[in-house]
mmCIF file of C-alpha atoms in Angstrom:
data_model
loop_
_atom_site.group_PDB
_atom_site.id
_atom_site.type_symbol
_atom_site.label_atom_id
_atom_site.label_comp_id
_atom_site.label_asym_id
_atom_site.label_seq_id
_atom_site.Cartn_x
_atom_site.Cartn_y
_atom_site.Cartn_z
ATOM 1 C CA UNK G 170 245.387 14.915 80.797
ATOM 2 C CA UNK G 171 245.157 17.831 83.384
ATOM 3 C CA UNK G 172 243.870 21.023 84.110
ATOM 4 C CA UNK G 173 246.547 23.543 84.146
ATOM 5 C CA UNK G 174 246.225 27.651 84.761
ATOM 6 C CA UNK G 175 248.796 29.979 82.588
ATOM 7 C CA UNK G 176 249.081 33.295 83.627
ATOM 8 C CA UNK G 177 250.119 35.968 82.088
ATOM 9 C CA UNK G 178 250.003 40.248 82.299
ATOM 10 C CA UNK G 179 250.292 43.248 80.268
ATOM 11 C CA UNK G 180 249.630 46.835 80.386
ATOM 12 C CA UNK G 181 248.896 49.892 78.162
ATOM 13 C CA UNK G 182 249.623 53.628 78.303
ATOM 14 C CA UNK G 183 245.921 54.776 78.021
ATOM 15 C CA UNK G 184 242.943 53.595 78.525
ATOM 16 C CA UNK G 185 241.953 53.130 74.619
ATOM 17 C CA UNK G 186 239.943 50.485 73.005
ATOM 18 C CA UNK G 187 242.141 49.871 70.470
ATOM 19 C CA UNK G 188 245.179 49.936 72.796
ATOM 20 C CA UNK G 189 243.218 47.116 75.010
ATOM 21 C CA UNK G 190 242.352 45.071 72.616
ATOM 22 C CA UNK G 191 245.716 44.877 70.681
ATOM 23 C CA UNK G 192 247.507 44.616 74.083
ATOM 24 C CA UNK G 193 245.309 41.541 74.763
ATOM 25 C CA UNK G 194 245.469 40.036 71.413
ATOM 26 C CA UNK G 195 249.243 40.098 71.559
ATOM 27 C CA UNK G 196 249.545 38.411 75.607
ATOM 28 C CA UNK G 197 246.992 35.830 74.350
ATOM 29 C CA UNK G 198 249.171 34.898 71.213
ATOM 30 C CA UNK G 199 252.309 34.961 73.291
ATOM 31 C CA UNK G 200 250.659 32.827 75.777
ATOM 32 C CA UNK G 201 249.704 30.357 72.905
ATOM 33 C CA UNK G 202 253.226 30.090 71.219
ATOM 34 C CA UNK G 203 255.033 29.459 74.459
ATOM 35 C CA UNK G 204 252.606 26.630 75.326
ATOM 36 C CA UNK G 205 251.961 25.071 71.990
ATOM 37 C CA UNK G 206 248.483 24.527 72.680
ATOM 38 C CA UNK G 207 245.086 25.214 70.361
ATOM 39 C CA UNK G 208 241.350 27.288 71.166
ATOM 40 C CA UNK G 209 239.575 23.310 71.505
ATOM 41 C CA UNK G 210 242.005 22.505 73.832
ATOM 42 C CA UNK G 211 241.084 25.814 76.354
ATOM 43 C CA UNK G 212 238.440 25.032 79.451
ATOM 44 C CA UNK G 213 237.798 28.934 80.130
ATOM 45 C CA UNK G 214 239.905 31.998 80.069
ATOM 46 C CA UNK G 215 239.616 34.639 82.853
ATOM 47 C CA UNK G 216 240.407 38.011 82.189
ATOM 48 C CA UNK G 217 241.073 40.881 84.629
ATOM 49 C CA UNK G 218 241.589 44.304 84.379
ATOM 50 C CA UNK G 219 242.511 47.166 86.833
ATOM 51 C CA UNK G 220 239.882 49.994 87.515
ATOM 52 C CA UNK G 221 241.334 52.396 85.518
ATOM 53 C CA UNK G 222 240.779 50.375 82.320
ATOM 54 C CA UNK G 223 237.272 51.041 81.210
ATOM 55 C CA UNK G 224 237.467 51.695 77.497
ATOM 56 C CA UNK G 225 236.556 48.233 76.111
ATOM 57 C CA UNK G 226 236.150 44.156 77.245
ATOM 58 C CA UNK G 227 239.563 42.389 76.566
ATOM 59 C CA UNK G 228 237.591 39.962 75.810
ATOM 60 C CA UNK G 229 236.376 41.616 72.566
ATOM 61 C CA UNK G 230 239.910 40.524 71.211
ATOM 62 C CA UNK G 231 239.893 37.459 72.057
ATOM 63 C CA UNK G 232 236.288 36.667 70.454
ATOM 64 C CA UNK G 233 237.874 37.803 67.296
ATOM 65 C CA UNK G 234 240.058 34.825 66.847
ATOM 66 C CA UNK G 235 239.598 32.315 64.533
ATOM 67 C CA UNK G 236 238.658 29.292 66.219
ATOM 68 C CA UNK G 237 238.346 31.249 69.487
ATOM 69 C CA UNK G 238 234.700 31.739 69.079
ATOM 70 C CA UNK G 239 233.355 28.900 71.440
ATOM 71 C CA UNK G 240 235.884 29.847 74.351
ATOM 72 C CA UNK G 241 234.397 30.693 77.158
ATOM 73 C CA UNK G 242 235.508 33.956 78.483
ATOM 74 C CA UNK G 243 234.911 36.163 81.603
ATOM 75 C CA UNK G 244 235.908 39.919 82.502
ATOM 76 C CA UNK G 245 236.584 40.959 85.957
ATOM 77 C CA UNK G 246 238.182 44.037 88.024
ATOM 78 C CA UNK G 247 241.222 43.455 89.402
ATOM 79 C CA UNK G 248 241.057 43.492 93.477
ATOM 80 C CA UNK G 249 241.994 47.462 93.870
ATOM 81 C CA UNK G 250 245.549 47.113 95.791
ATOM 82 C CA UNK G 251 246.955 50.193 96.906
ATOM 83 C CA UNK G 252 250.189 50.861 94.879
ATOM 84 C CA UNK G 253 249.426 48.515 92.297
ATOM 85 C CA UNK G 254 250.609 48.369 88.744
ATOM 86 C CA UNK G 255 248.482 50.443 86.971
ATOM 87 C CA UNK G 256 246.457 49.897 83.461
ATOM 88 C CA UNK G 257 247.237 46.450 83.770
ATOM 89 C CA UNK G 258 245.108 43.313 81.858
ATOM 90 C CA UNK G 259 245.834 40.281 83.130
ATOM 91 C CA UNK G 260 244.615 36.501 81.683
ATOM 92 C CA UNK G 261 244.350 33.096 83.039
ATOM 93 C CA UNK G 262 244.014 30.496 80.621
ATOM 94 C CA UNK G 263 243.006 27.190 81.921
ATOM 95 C CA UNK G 264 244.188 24.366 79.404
ATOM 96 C CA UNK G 265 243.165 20.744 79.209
ATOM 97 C CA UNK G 266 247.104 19.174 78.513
ATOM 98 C CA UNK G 267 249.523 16.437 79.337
ATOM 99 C CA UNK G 268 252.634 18.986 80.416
ATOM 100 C CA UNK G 269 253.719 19.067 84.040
ATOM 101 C CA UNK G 270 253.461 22.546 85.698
ATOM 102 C CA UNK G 271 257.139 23.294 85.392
ATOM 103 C CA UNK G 272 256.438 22.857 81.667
ATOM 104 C CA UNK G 273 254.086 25.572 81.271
ATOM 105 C CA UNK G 274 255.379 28.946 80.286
ATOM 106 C CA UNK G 275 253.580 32.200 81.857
ATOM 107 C CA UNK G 276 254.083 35.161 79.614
ATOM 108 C CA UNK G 277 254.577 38.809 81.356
ATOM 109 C CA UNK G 278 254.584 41.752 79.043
ATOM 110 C CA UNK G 279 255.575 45.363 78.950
ATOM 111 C CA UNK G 280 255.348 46.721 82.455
ATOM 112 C CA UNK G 281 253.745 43.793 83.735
ATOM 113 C CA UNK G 282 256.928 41.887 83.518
ATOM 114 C CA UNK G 283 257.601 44.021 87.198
ATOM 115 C CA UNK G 284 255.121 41.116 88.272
ATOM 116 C CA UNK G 285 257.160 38.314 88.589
ATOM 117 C CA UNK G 286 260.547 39.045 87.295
ATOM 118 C CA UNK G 287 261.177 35.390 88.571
ATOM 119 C CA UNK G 288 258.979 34.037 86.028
ATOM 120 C CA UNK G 289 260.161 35.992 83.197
ATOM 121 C CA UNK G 290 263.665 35.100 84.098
ATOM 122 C CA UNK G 291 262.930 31.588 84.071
ATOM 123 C CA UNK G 292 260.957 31.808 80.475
ATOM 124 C CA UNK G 293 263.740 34.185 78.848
ATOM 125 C CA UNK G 294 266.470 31.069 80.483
ATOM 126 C CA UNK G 295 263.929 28.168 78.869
ATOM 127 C CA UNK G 296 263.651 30.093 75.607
ATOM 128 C CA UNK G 297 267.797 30.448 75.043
#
């Protein structure tokens, strides 16, 4: 069994609670289907945010979850890069699992997908 990070990145148009928290909600599911994993078998999940996104906790979502009560979670601010993507939420899961880290599938969303359009490319080619 190992340790292994997914990452994965969205955004949102405003900086709205409910906006946040449904843009969350939705990179954490994708996150989960494209790993095949469950809340008991999470370590932690990191959460940043960019400084323009002040509205709400991502976290909040996630806290909602069934079974994701117990998870530990942790906001932070994004380091404030000049030119970066804006409005941008971005989550680290760290899973307890047997894959190999070419087996684990980091989701980009939305704008976010700007990120690392080789890792998108390479889950859109796993996922045909």
């Amino acid at each position: 069994m190992y340790l292994r990070g997914i990452r994965g990145a969205t955004t949102v148009e405003q900086n709205n609670a409910d906006e946040i928290l449904a843009a969350t909600s939705e990179l954490l599911q994708a996150i989960v289907e494209a790993n095949d994993f469950h809340p008991e078998d999470i370590g932690s999940v990191f959460i940043t945010v960019t400084e323009d996104i002040t509205a709400t906790f991502p976290a909040r979502a996630i806290r909602t979850l069934i079974g994701w009560e117990l998870v530990p979670l942790m906001c932070s601010l994004e380091v404030p890069v000049e030119n970066a993507l804006p409005k941008c939420i971005r989550l680290m899961v760290q899973v307890n699992t047997t894959k190999t880290q070419a087996e684990i599938n980091h989701v980009y969303l939305k704008e976010a997908k700007a990120l690392r359009p080789d890792i998108v490319k390479l889950t859109n080619e796993a996922t045909r």
